[in-house]
Amino acid sequence: MMMMRRLPFSPRLAAASKSTLSQAARENESPLPQMPPFDYSPPPYTGPSADEILAKRREFLNPAIFHFFKKPLCLVDGKRQYLFDDKGRRYLDAFGGIATVGCGHSHPEVVEAVCNQMKRLQHATILYLNPAIADFAEALASKFPGDLKVVFFTNSGTEANELALMMARLYSGCHDVISVRNGYHGNAAGTMGATAQGSYKFNVVQTGVHHALNPDQYRGIFGSDGLKYANDVDDIVTYGTSGRVGAFIAEAIQGVGGVMELAPGYLPAVYNTVRKAGGLCIADEVQSGFARTGSHFWGFEAHGVVPDIVTMAKGIGNGIPLGAVITTPEIAKVLTYRNYFNTFGGNPVCTAAGHAVLKVIEKEQLQQNALTVGSYMKDRLIALKDKYEIIGDVRGRGMMLGIELVTDHQLKTPAKDETLYVMEQMKDMGVLIGKGGFFGNVFRITPPLCFTKEDADFLVDVMDYSLSKV
């Protein structure tokens, strides 16, 4: 492996941005990577300036809102895998609105489905019949194995996970839930308890949740031995509960946690333990679902398991506020013993969008594209790992990839400042990526599934150039 001489991170480098890039061109360095051509130009933007919008946000919006860059981007247009700012500059979107935009920005068939439904009926209530809702529920259920065929529509992933946890507790008659450390499931009452990242947990009452050892193949004590991690769930059942549990919830790939794939063999063993203890198994597919992993339509399928309940959101509507829970008829019955109602769950406009998304994924073979282009991109990123010592790990599958930066390979010391610097450099060169992981040192690459090999080459070349400046 080519060893890179590591220097302490320099504030001088961190302050460099566009001036550094233009200076590089003047100093006869290698030509800067060129963004692939694209035959769309957005109409001129005539709205308020970025500074005006930022001032309004500071005065009128949630003060907890944060942004990645020193100067927030003002994005006003999007088409397929590209975004455009208020000045008309084009950016390659490799974050996809946090693994949400699957079909591509403003996909014409999704837009058409939404507009057509809006013209007919924007909203009534689930108390009345409407074909958009029923047709999408049928189409969505067809994507699942076994007896998973009863759909509940929600407005978000948090709401979907809240509903799933409540259903599991009602069905099992037990309050205890087991989740995985480093996982993220939402920010409401029950989901905050199931979430196991301190930065997302407020000091409010959170009861009945046990957090199991994370089957982390990079930092975990057992490496990729999923069965050894699964033993911790056995111990939790034995020592931390009455011997019965209500549910186990986990992401197949931890998204907020830094694109962390669960170790092989872990889920089958844990599902077996939990079911023996009377609990239900919940698969959180909010980020890994809807063909994003490429190898499968749902993340849990790569582990050879069939959950009792599956939750989803984000990619379900290509950006439309929509979520869903799917389970078996037997489990679904628990909500018939009291009134359960959701005003907007199953809104005809949102479900029309969701149905269009399923059709586009199939028509454009986006799952196969996610596998082909995602695998190609991962191979190129692994080659970067051999070039730069600061890259500690490259992981994920399909269009859900993570690159972890560390300042020391043995200690795996998080390279937080370097991560922010590289993101700024890449943004200045026209590439938008995300970041995550508990230490904030993992690049999250979750682009629209229509990403091309040319896009992947541009992204990797820009990352290569940016890392060379650290």
GROMACS .gro file of C-alpha atoms in nm:
model
  470
    1MET     CA    1   0.000   0.000   0.000
    2MET     CA    2   0.129   0.348  -0.081
    3MET     CA    3   0.184   0.514   0.258
    4MET     CA    4   0.090   0.879   0.284
    5ARG     CA    5   0.300   1.096   0.513
    6ARG     CA    6   0.057   1.216   0.780
    7LEU     CA    7   0.085   1.570   0.909
    8PRO     CA    8  -0.121   1.738   1.181
    9PHE     CA    9  -0.435   1.881   1.028
   10SER     CA   10  -0.370   2.240   0.928
   11PRO     CA   11  -0.623   2.522   0.981
   12ARG     CA   12  -0.455   2.691   0.683
   13LEU     CA   13  -0.563   2.402   0.463
   14ALA     CA   14  -0.909   2.404   0.612
   15ALA     CA   15  -0.948   2.768   0.516
   16ALA     CA   16  -0.865   2.697   0.153
   17SER     CA   17  -1.154   2.654  -0.087
   18LYS     CA   18  -1.214   2.787  -0.437
   19SER     CA   19  -0.893   2.987  -0.431
   20THR     CA   20  -0.700   2.664  -0.374
   21LEU     CA   21  -0.868   2.503  -0.673
   22SER     CA   22  -0.802   2.790  -0.909
   23GLN     CA   23  -0.443   2.815  -0.785
   24ALA     CA   24  -0.394   2.445  -0.860
   25ALA     CA   25  -0.491   2.502  -1.220
   26ARG     CA   26  -0.247   2.794  -1.248
   27GLU     CA   27   0.040   2.592  -1.104
   28ASN     CA   28   0.018   2.331  -1.379
   29GLU     CA   29  -0.100   2.051  -1.156
   30SER     CA   30  -0.304   1.766  -1.301
   31PRO     CA   31  -0.618   1.894  -1.475
   32LEU     CA   32  -0.915   1.917  -1.243
   33PRO     CA   33  -1.182   1.649  -1.291
   34GLN     CA   34  -1.457   1.755  -1.527
   35MET     CA   35  -1.825   1.698  -1.447
   36PRO     CA   36  -2.006   1.482  -1.705
   37PRO     CA   37  -2.213   1.680  -1.957
   38PHE     CA   38  -2.587   1.713  -1.893
   39ASP     CA   39  -2.852   1.848  -2.128
   40TYR     CA   40  -3.058   2.052  -1.885
   41SER     CA   41  -3.035   2.412  -1.776
   42PRO     CA   42  -3.272   2.536  -1.507
   43PRO     CA   43  -3.478   2.851  -1.557
   44PRO     CA   44  -3.326   3.165  -1.401
   45TYR     CA   45  -3.386   3.195  -1.029
   46THR     CA   46  -3.560   3.518  -0.925
   47GLY     CA   47  -3.634   3.450  -0.559
   48PRO     CA   48  -3.475   3.587  -0.241
   49SER     CA   49  -3.099   3.565  -0.198
   50ALA     CA   50  -2.926   3.295   0.003
   51ASP     CA   51  -2.845   3.550   0.274
   52GLU     CA   52  -3.211   3.652   0.299
   53ILE     CA   53  -3.321   3.290   0.326
   54LEU     CA   54  -3.060   3.219   0.592
   55ALA     CA   55  -3.177   3.522   0.791
   56LYS     CA   56  -3.536   3.396   0.777
   57ARG     CA   57  -3.428   3.050   0.889
   58ARG     CA   58  -3.247   3.195   1.186
   59GLU     CA   59  -3.547   3.404   1.286
   60PHE     CA   60  -3.839   3.175   1.213
   61LEU     CA   61  -3.722   2.812   1.188
   62ASN     CA   62  -3.609   2.548   1.434
   63PRO     CA   63  -3.277   2.665   1.586
   64ALA     CA   64  -3.153   2.305   1.596
   65ILE     CA   65  -3.131   2.293   1.215
   66PHE     CA   66  -2.771   2.251   1.104
   67HIS     CA   67  -2.594   2.248   0.769
   68PHE     CA   68  -2.276   2.086   0.642
   69PHE     CA   69  -2.084   2.373   0.488
   70LYS     CA   70  -1.934   2.700   0.610
   71LYS     CA   71  -2.162   2.884   0.372
   72PRO     CA   72  -2.493   2.695   0.329
   73LEU     CA   73  -2.591   2.602  -0.026
   74CYS     CA   74  -2.913   2.749  -0.160
   75LEU     CA   75  -3.054   2.479  -0.387
   76VAL     CA   76  -3.346   2.578  -0.607
   77ASP     CA   77  -3.364   2.321  -0.888
   78GLY     CA   78  -3.296   1.954  -0.951
   79LYS     CA   79  -3.301   1.710  -1.239
   80ARG     CA   80  -3.216   1.340  -1.217
   81GLN     CA   81  -2.880   1.308  -1.032
   82TYR     CA   82  -2.801   1.681  -1.039
   83LEU     CA   83  -2.890   1.983  -0.824
   84PHE     CA   84  -2.864   2.354  -0.909
   85ASP     CA   85  -2.805   2.645  -0.676
   86ASP     CA   86  -2.952   2.996  -0.691
   87LYS     CA   87  -2.671   3.106  -0.924
   88GLY     CA   88  -2.741   2.824  -1.170
   89ARG     CA   89  -2.434   2.619  -1.078
   90ARG     CA   90  -2.471   2.243  -1.119
   91TYR     CA   91  -2.376   1.990  -0.851
   92LEU     CA   92  -2.358   1.612  -0.867
   93ASP     CA   93  -2.587   1.490  -0.589
   94ALA     CA   94  -2.424   1.192  -0.421
   95PHE     CA   95  -2.634   1.219  -0.105
   96GLY     CA   96  -2.984   1.198  -0.252
   97GLY     CA   97  -3.150   1.400   0.022
   98ILE     CA   98  -3.021   1.144   0.276
   99ALA     CA   99  -3.093   0.826   0.076
  100THR     CA  100  -3.435   0.958  -0.021
  101VAL     CA  101  -3.425   1.048  -0.390
  102GLY     CA  102  -3.412   0.710  -0.563
  103CYS     CA  103  -3.560   0.775  -0.907
  104GLY     CA  104  -3.382   1.108  -0.953
  105HIS     CA  105  -3.486   1.465  -0.886
  106SER     CA  106  -3.813   1.571  -1.049
  107HIS     CA  107  -3.854   1.242  -1.232
  108PRO     CA  108  -4.118   1.317  -1.498
  109GLU     CA  109  -4.327   1.007  -1.429
  110VAL     CA  110  -4.339   1.070  -1.056
  111VAL     CA  111  -4.418   1.437  -1.115
  112GLU     CA  112  -4.693   1.344  -1.360
  113ALA     CA  113  -4.851   1.098  -1.116
  114VAL     CA  114  -4.851   1.360  -0.839
  115CYS     CA  115  -4.992   1.636  -1.062
  116ASN     CA  116  -5.264   1.415  -1.209
  117GLN     CA  117  -5.378   1.309  -0.864
  118MET     CA  118  -5.366   1.667  -0.737
  119LYS     CA  119  -5.596   1.772  -1.020
  120ARG     CA  120  -5.850   1.503  -0.930
  121LEU     CA  121  -5.842   1.486  -0.550
  122GLN     CA  122  -5.576   1.624  -0.318
  123HIS     CA  123  -5.716   1.485   0.004
  124ALA     CA  124  -6.034   1.338   0.149
  125THR     CA  125  -5.967   1.086   0.425
  126ILE     CA  126  -5.888   0.718   0.455
  127LEU     CA  127  -6.249   0.681   0.576
  128TYR     CA  128  -6.353   0.695   0.209
  129LEU     CA  129  -6.244   0.465  -0.071
  130ASN     CA  130  -5.984   0.579  -0.321
  131PRO     CA  131  -5.802   0.372  -0.586
  132ALA     CA  132  -5.461   0.540  -0.543
  133ILE     CA  133  -5.427   0.416  -0.186
  134ALA     CA  134  -5.548   0.061  -0.247
  135ASP     CA  135  -5.349   0.015  -0.569
  136PHE     CA  136  -5.024   0.125  -0.406
  137ALA     CA  137  -5.080  -0.096  -0.102
  138GLU     CA  138  -5.126  -0.396  -0.333
  139ALA     CA  139  -4.818  -0.310  -0.539
  140LEU     CA  140  -4.606  -0.253  -0.229
  141ALA     CA  141  -4.714  -0.580  -0.067
  142SER     CA  142  -4.610  -0.768  -0.381
  143LYS     CA  143  -4.248  -0.673  -0.306
  144PHE     CA  144  -4.241  -0.874   0.019
  145PRO     CA  145  -4.199  -1.242   0.098
  146GLY     CA  146  -4.425  -1.470   0.297
  147ASP     CA  147  -4.728  -1.335   0.474
  148LEU     CA  148  -4.610  -0.974   0.486
  149LYS     CA  149  -4.906  -0.817   0.308
  150VAL     CA  150  -5.093  -0.573   0.534
  151VAL     CA  151  -4.982  -0.211   0.485
  152PHE     CA  152  -5.019   0.088   0.718
  153PHE     CA  153  -4.927   0.422   0.563
  154THR     CA  154  -4.756   0.691   0.772
  155ASN     CA  155  -4.590   1.027   0.707
  156SER     CA  156  -4.227   0.950   0.798
  157GLY     CA  157  -3.978   0.686   0.905
  158THR     CA  158  -3.998   0.796   1.267
  159GLU     CA  159  -4.375   0.750   1.263
  160ALA     CA  160  -4.343   0.412   1.092
  161ASN     CA  161  -4.101   0.288   1.359
  162GLU     CA  162  -4.321   0.426   1.638
  163LEU     CA  163  -4.616   0.230   1.500
  164ALA     CA  164  -4.410  -0.087   1.453
  165LEU     CA  165  -4.281  -0.080   1.810
  166MET     CA  166  -4.631  -0.025   1.948
  167MET     CA  167  -4.774  -0.310   1.742
  168ALA     CA  168  -4.498  -0.547   1.854
  169ARG     CA  169  -4.550  -0.460   2.219
  170LEU     CA  170  -4.927  -0.506   2.188
  171TYR     CA  171  -4.896  -0.837   2.003
  172SER     CA  172  -4.632  -0.988   2.230
  173GLY     CA  173  -4.778  -0.849   2.552
  174CYS     CA  174  -4.427  -0.745   2.653
  175HIS     CA  175  -4.274  -0.397   2.680
  176ASP     CA  176  -3.904  -0.491   2.652
  177VAL     CA  177  -3.738  -0.403   2.320
  178ILE     CA  178  -3.385  -0.483   2.204
  179SER     CA  179  -3.211  -0.256   1.955
  180VAL     CA  180  -2.853  -0.233   1.832
  181ARG     CA  181  -2.599   0.022   1.954
  182ASN     CA  182  -2.514   0.287   1.697
  183GLY     CA  183  -2.855   0.242   1.532
  184TYR     CA  184  -3.094   0.525   1.453
  185HIS     CA  185  -3.474   0.479   1.436
  186GLY     CA  186  -3.624   0.825   1.487
  187ASN     CA  187  -3.670   1.112   1.727
  188ALA     CA  188  -4.013   1.063   1.884
  189ALA     CA  189  -4.088   0.901   2.222
  190GLY     CA  190  -4.048   0.530   2.145
  191THR     CA  191  -3.801   0.564   1.860
  192MET     CA  192  -3.567   0.785   2.061
  193GLY     CA  193  -3.551   0.505   2.316
  194ALA     CA  194  -3.466   0.254   2.044
  195THR     CA  195  -3.207   0.487   1.892
  196ALA     CA  196  -2.864   0.416   2.040
  197GLN     CA  197  -2.661   0.725   1.957
  198GLY     CA  198  -2.617   0.973   2.239
  199SER     CA  199  -2.616   1.279   2.012
  200TYR     CA  200  -2.976   1.202   1.910
  201LYS     CA  201  -3.109   1.136   2.261
  202PHE     CA  202  -3.258   1.404   2.484
  203ASN     CA  203  -3.290   1.374   2.860
  204VAL     CA  204  -3.650   1.253   2.860
  205VAL     CA  205  -3.806   0.932   2.988
  206GLN     CA  206  -3.704   0.638   2.769
  207THR     CA  207  -3.801   0.301   2.906
  208GLY     CA  208  -3.796  -0.065   2.821
  209VAL     CA  209  -3.515  -0.066   2.565
  210HIS     CA  210  -3.195  -0.272   2.588
  211HIS     CA  211  -2.911  -0.183   2.351
  212ALA     CA  212  -2.715  -0.480   2.220
  213LEU     CA  213  -2.351  -0.488   2.114
  214ASN     CA  214  -2.315  -0.347   1.763
  215PRO     CA  215  -2.198  -0.611   1.512
  216ASP     CA  216  -1.953  -0.358   1.370
  217GLN     CA  217  -1.714  -0.525   1.128
  218TYR     CA  218  -1.464  -0.236   1.141
  219ARG     CA  219  -1.448  -0.129   1.506
  220GLY     CA  220  -1.620  -0.422   1.676
  221ILE     CA  221  -1.432  -0.657   1.908
  222PHE     CA  222  -1.535  -0.968   1.712
  223GLY     CA  223  -1.465  -0.836   1.362
  224SER     CA  224  -1.701  -1.000   1.113
  225ASP     CA  225  -1.808  -1.290   1.337
  226GLY     CA  226  -2.181  -1.224   1.356
  227LEU     CA  227  -2.255  -1.520   1.585
  228LYS     CA  228  -2.032  -1.385   1.861
  229TYR     CA  229  -2.212  -1.051   1.857
  230ALA     CA  230  -2.545  -1.234   1.860
  231ASN     CA  231  -2.451  -1.395   2.193
  232ASP     CA  232  -2.496  -1.053   2.354
  233VAL     CA  233  -2.866  -1.062   2.266
  234ASP     CA  234  -2.891  -1.400   2.438
  235ASP     CA  235  -2.732  -1.245   2.746
  236ILE     CA  236  -2.972  -0.949   2.740
  237VAL     CA  237  -3.271  -1.183   2.731
  238THR     CA  238  -3.126  -1.396   3.012
  239TYR     CA  239  -2.999  -1.126   3.245
  240GLY     CA  240  -3.188  -0.810   3.148
  241THR     CA  241  -3.545  -0.927   3.101
  242SER     CA  242  -3.801  -1.164   3.249
  243GLY     CA  243  -3.709  -1.407   2.975
  244ARG     CA  244  -3.959  -1.254   2.737
  245VAL     CA  245  -3.919  -0.962   2.497
  246GLY     CA  246  -4.155  -0.761   2.282
  247ALA     CA  247  -3.937  -0.690   1.982
  248PHE     CA  248  -3.596  -0.661   1.824
  249ILE     CA  249  -3.538  -0.373   1.580
  250ALA     CA  250  -3.237  -0.316   1.356
  251GLU     CA  251  -3.128  -0.165   1.027
  252ALA     CA  252  -2.960  -0.407   0.787
  253ILE     CA  253  -2.717  -0.125   0.712
  254GLN     CA  254  -2.691   0.149   0.974
  255GLY     CA  255  -2.736   0.473   0.784
  256VAL     CA  256  -2.689   0.756   1.034
  257GLY     CA  257  -2.443   0.526   1.210
  258GLY     CA  258  -2.201   0.549   0.918
  259VAL     CA  259  -2.320   0.299   0.654
  260MET     CA  260  -2.236   0.006   0.879
  261GLU     CA  261  -2.334  -0.340   0.749
  262LEU     CA  262  -2.429  -0.588   1.020
  263ALA     CA  263  -2.181  -0.875   1.046
  264PRO     CA  264  -2.278  -1.189   0.850
  265GLY     CA  265  -2.474  -1.446   1.048
  266TYR     CA  266  -2.590  -1.193   1.304
  267LEU     CA  267  -2.954  -1.139   1.205
  268PRO     CA  268  -3.052  -1.507   1.161
  269ALA     CA  269  -2.913  -1.592   1.505
  270VAL     CA  270  -3.074  -1.292   1.674
  271TYR     CA  271  -3.411  -1.347   1.506
  272ASN     CA  272  -3.408  -1.703   1.638
  273THR     CA  273  -3.330  -1.588   1.993
  274VAL     CA  274  -3.592  -1.314   1.992
  275ARG     CA  275  -3.867  -1.536   1.857
  276LYS     CA  276  -3.792  -1.801   2.120
  277ALA     CA  277  -3.842  -1.524   2.379
  278GLY     CA  278  -4.183  -1.440   2.232
  279GLY     CA  279  -4.076  -1.125   2.051
  280LEU     CA  280  -4.125  -0.993   1.698
  281CYS     CA  281  -3.844  -0.898   1.460
  282ILE     CA  282  -3.864  -0.553   1.303
  283ALA     CA  283  -3.654  -0.460   0.999
  284ASP     CA  284  -3.593  -0.086   0.965
  285GLU     CA  285  -3.564  -0.032   0.589
  286VAL     CA  286  -3.602   0.345   0.598
  287GLN     CA  287  -3.265   0.399   0.429
  288SER     CA  288  -3.166   0.062   0.281
  289GLY     CA  289  -3.497  -0.020   0.113
  290PHE     CA  290  -3.634   0.033  -0.238
  291ALA     CA  291  -3.347  -0.124  -0.435
  292ARG     CA  292  -3.078   0.103  -0.288
  293THR     CA  293  -2.844  -0.184  -0.201
  294GLY     CA  294  -2.862  -0.319  -0.555
  295SER     CA  295  -2.819  -0.685  -0.462
  296HIS     CA  296  -3.171  -0.692  -0.315
  297PHE     CA  297  -3.482  -0.476  -0.303
  298TRP     CA  298  -3.472  -0.478   0.080
  299GLY     CA  299  -3.163  -0.477   0.298
  300PHE     CA  300  -3.280  -0.765   0.519
  301GLU     CA  301  -3.290  -1.000   0.218
  302ALA     CA  302  -2.910  -1.006   0.205
  303HIS     CA  303  -2.915  -1.175   0.548
  304GLY     CA  304  -3.156  -1.453   0.453
  305VAL     CA  305  -3.422  -1.358   0.709
  306VAL     CA  306  -3.792  -1.272   0.692
  307PRO     CA  307  -3.899  -1.012   0.951
  308ASP     CA  308  -4.236  -0.998   1.123
  309ILE     CA  309  -4.268  -0.624   1.060
  310VAL     CA  310  -4.088  -0.399   0.809
  311THR     CA  311  -4.075  -0.020   0.825
  312MET     CA  312  -3.991   0.211   0.535
  313ALA     CA  313  -3.987   0.577   0.429
  314LYS     CA  314  -3.737   0.802   0.242
  315GLY     CA  315  -3.704   0.625  -0.096
  316ILE     CA  316  -4.070   0.520  -0.092
  317GLY     CA  317  -4.185   0.852  -0.241
  318ASN     CA  318  -3.871   0.998  -0.399
  319GLY     CA  319  -3.898   1.292  -0.158
  320ILE     CA  320  -4.274   1.303  -0.100
  321PRO     CA  321  -4.351   1.281   0.278
  322LEU     CA  322  -4.452   0.917   0.304
  323GLY     CA  323  -4.373   0.613   0.516
  324ALA     CA  324  -4.521   0.269   0.567
  325VAL     CA  325  -4.531  -0.036   0.791
  326ILE     CA  326  -4.601  -0.382   0.655
  327THR     CA  327  -4.679  -0.688   0.861
  328THR     CA  328  -4.887  -1.006   0.866
  329PRO     CA  329  -5.268  -1.015   0.897
  330GLU     CA  330  -5.238  -1.178   1.240
  331ILE     CA  331  -5.012  -0.907   1.382
  332ALA     CA  332  -5.211  -0.630   1.213
  333LYS     CA  333  -5.520  -0.736   1.406
  334VAL     CA  334  -5.386  -0.589   1.730
  335LEU     CA  335  -5.486  -0.242   1.612
  336THR     CA  336  -5.850  -0.344   1.567
  337TYR     CA  337  -5.910  -0.369   1.942
  338ARG     CA  338  -5.898   0.010   1.974
  339ASN     CA  339  -5.926   0.298   1.730
  340TYR     CA  340  -5.611   0.364   1.526
  341PHE     CA  341  -5.628   0.650   1.279
  342ASN     CA  342  -5.387   0.862   1.076
  343THR     CA  343  -5.524   1.168   0.896
  344PHE     CA  344  -5.255   1.185   0.628
  345GLY     CA  345  -5.141   0.821   0.625
  346GLY     CA  346  -5.253   0.704   0.283
  347ASN     CA  347  -5.305   1.047   0.133
  348PRO     CA  348  -5.390   0.989  -0.237
  349VAL     CA  349  -5.125   1.230  -0.368
  350CYS     CA  350  -4.848   1.067  -0.163
  351THR     CA  351  -4.956   0.711  -0.250
  352ALA     CA  352  -4.980   0.803  -0.618
  353ALA     CA  353  -4.616   0.915  -0.594
  354GLY     CA  354  -4.517   0.593  -0.417
  355HIS     CA  355  -4.682   0.377  -0.682
  356ALA     CA  356  -4.506   0.573  -0.956
  357VAL     CA  357  -4.172   0.518  -0.780
  358LEU     CA  358  -4.221   0.140  -0.786
  359LYS     CA  359  -4.301   0.152  -1.156
  360VAL     CA  360  -3.995   0.367  -1.236
  361ILE     CA  361  -3.761   0.140  -1.039
  362GLU     CA  362  -3.880  -0.156  -1.243
  363LYS     CA  363  -3.908   0.020  -1.579
  364GLU     CA  364  -3.561   0.175  -1.562
  365GLN     CA  365  -3.402  -0.127  -1.394
  366LEU     CA  366  -3.269   0.094  -1.117
  367GLN     CA  367  -3.196  -0.197  -0.885
  368GLN     CA  368  -2.960  -0.348  -1.142
  369ASN     CA  369  -2.806  -0.006  -1.203
  370ALA     CA  370  -2.753   0.040  -0.829
  371LEU     CA  371  -2.570  -0.293  -0.821
  372THR     CA  372  -2.361  -0.237  -1.135
  373VAL     CA  373  -2.264   0.126  -1.084
  374GLY     CA  374  -2.248   0.096  -0.705
  375SER     CA  375  -2.011  -0.201  -0.724
  376TYR     CA  376  -1.795  -0.018  -0.977
  377MET     CA  377  -1.783   0.290  -0.755
  378LYS     CA  378  -1.698   0.084  -0.447
  379ASP     CA  379  -1.409  -0.084  -0.629
  380ARG     CA  380  -1.271   0.256  -0.725
  381LEU     CA  381  -1.308   0.380  -0.366
  382ILE     CA  382  -1.125   0.072  -0.237
  383ALA     CA  383  -0.843   0.161  -0.475
  384LEU     CA  384  -0.832   0.505  -0.309
  385LYS     CA  385  -0.801   0.330   0.027
  386ASP     CA  386  -0.481   0.168  -0.100
  387LYS     CA  387  -0.355   0.512  -0.201
  388TYR     CA  388  -0.441   0.717   0.110
  389GLU     CA  389  -0.364   0.601   0.460
  390ILE     CA  390  -0.631   0.834   0.598
  391ILE     CA  391  -0.902   0.606   0.458
  392GLY     CA  392  -0.962   0.345   0.726
  393ASP     CA  393  -1.255   0.160   0.574
  394VAL     CA  394  -1.474   0.144   0.263
  395ARG     CA  395  -1.804  -0.037   0.312
  396GLY     CA  396  -2.165  -0.076   0.209
  397ARG     CA  397  -2.326  -0.205  -0.106
  398GLY     CA  398  -2.499  -0.070  -0.413
  399MET     CA  399  -2.580   0.298  -0.379
  400MET     CA  400  -2.531   0.297  -0.003
  401LEU     CA  401  -2.158   0.335   0.058
  402GLY     CA  402  -1.946   0.466   0.343
  403ILE     CA  403  -1.584   0.581   0.363
  404GLU     CA  404  -1.439   0.622   0.713
  405LEU     CA  405  -1.144   0.856   0.765
  406VAL     CA  406  -0.898   0.797   1.049
  407THR     CA  407  -0.569   0.957   1.146
  408ASP     CA  408  -0.427   0.628   1.279
  409HIS     CA  409  -0.502   0.286   1.132
  410GLN     CA  410  -0.423   0.097   1.450
  411LEU     CA  411  -0.609   0.322   1.693
  412LYS     CA  412  -0.875   0.413   1.433
  413THR     CA  413  -0.871   0.771   1.557
  414PRO     CA  414  -1.156   0.962   1.387
  415ALA     CA  415  -1.038   1.223   1.136
  416LYS     CA  416  -1.318   1.471   1.202
  417ASP     CA  417  -1.152   1.791   1.079
  418GLU     CA  418  -1.018   1.624   0.769
  419THR     CA  419  -1.366   1.491   0.688
  420LEU     CA  420  -1.513   1.842   0.698
  421TYR     CA  421  -1.227   1.979   0.490
  422VAL     CA  422  -1.264   1.718   0.216
  423MET     CA  423  -1.640   1.773   0.204
  424GLU     CA  424  -1.585   2.147   0.153
  425GLN     CA  425  -1.330   2.079  -0.121
  426MET     CA  426  -1.563   1.837  -0.298
  427LYS     CA  427  -1.853   2.081  -0.274
  428ASP     CA  428  -1.638   2.353  -0.429
  429MET     CA  429  -1.561   2.115  -0.714
  430GLY     CA  430  -1.928   2.032  -0.766
  431VAL     CA  431  -1.988   1.711  -0.570
  432LEU     CA  432  -2.224   1.684  -0.272
  433ILE     CA  433  -2.181   1.394  -0.031
  434GLY     CA  434  -2.306   1.338   0.323
  435LYS     CA  435  -2.138   1.248   0.646
  436GLY     CA  436  -2.232   1.040   0.947
  437GLY     CA  437  -2.102   0.785   1.191
  438PHE     CA  438  -2.094   0.834   1.566
  439PHE     CA  439  -1.776   1.042   1.537
  440GLY     CA  440  -1.880   1.234   1.226
  441ASN     CA  441  -1.591   1.096   1.022
  442VAL     CA  442  -1.771   0.881   0.765
  443PHE     CA  443  -1.862   0.997   0.416
  444ARG     CA  444  -2.210   0.876   0.322
  445ILE     CA  445  -2.262   0.819  -0.049
  446THR     CA  446  -2.631   0.757  -0.120
  447PRO     CA  447  -2.703   0.907  -0.463
  448PRO     CA  448  -3.011   0.872  -0.682
  449LEU     CA  449  -3.019   0.523  -0.830
  450CYS     CA  450  -2.983   0.666  -1.183
  451PHE     CA  451  -2.616   0.748  -1.112
  452THR     CA  452  -2.392   0.654  -1.405
  453LYS     CA  453  -2.037   0.522  -1.425
  454GLU     CA  454  -1.931   0.864  -1.553
  455ASP     CA  455  -2.083   1.017  -1.238
  456ALA     CA  456  -1.902   0.761  -1.023
  457ASP     CA  457  -1.571   0.839  -1.196
  458PHE     CA  458  -1.618   1.211  -1.142
  459LEU     CA  459  -1.702   1.162  -0.774
  460VAL     CA  460  -1.402   0.938  -0.709
  461ASP     CA  461  -1.166   1.166  -0.904
  462VAL     CA  462  -1.285   1.468  -0.706
  463MET     CA  463  -1.242   1.278  -0.379
  464ASP     CA  464  -0.894   1.170  -0.491
  465TYR     CA  465  -0.798   1.531  -0.565
  466SER     CA  466  -0.945   1.656  -0.235
  467LEU     CA  467  -0.771   1.389  -0.027
  468SER     CA  468  -0.442   1.475  -0.193
  469LYS     CA  469  -0.471   1.823  -0.037
  470VAL     CA  470  -0.511   1.698   0.321
   0.00000   0.00000   0.00000
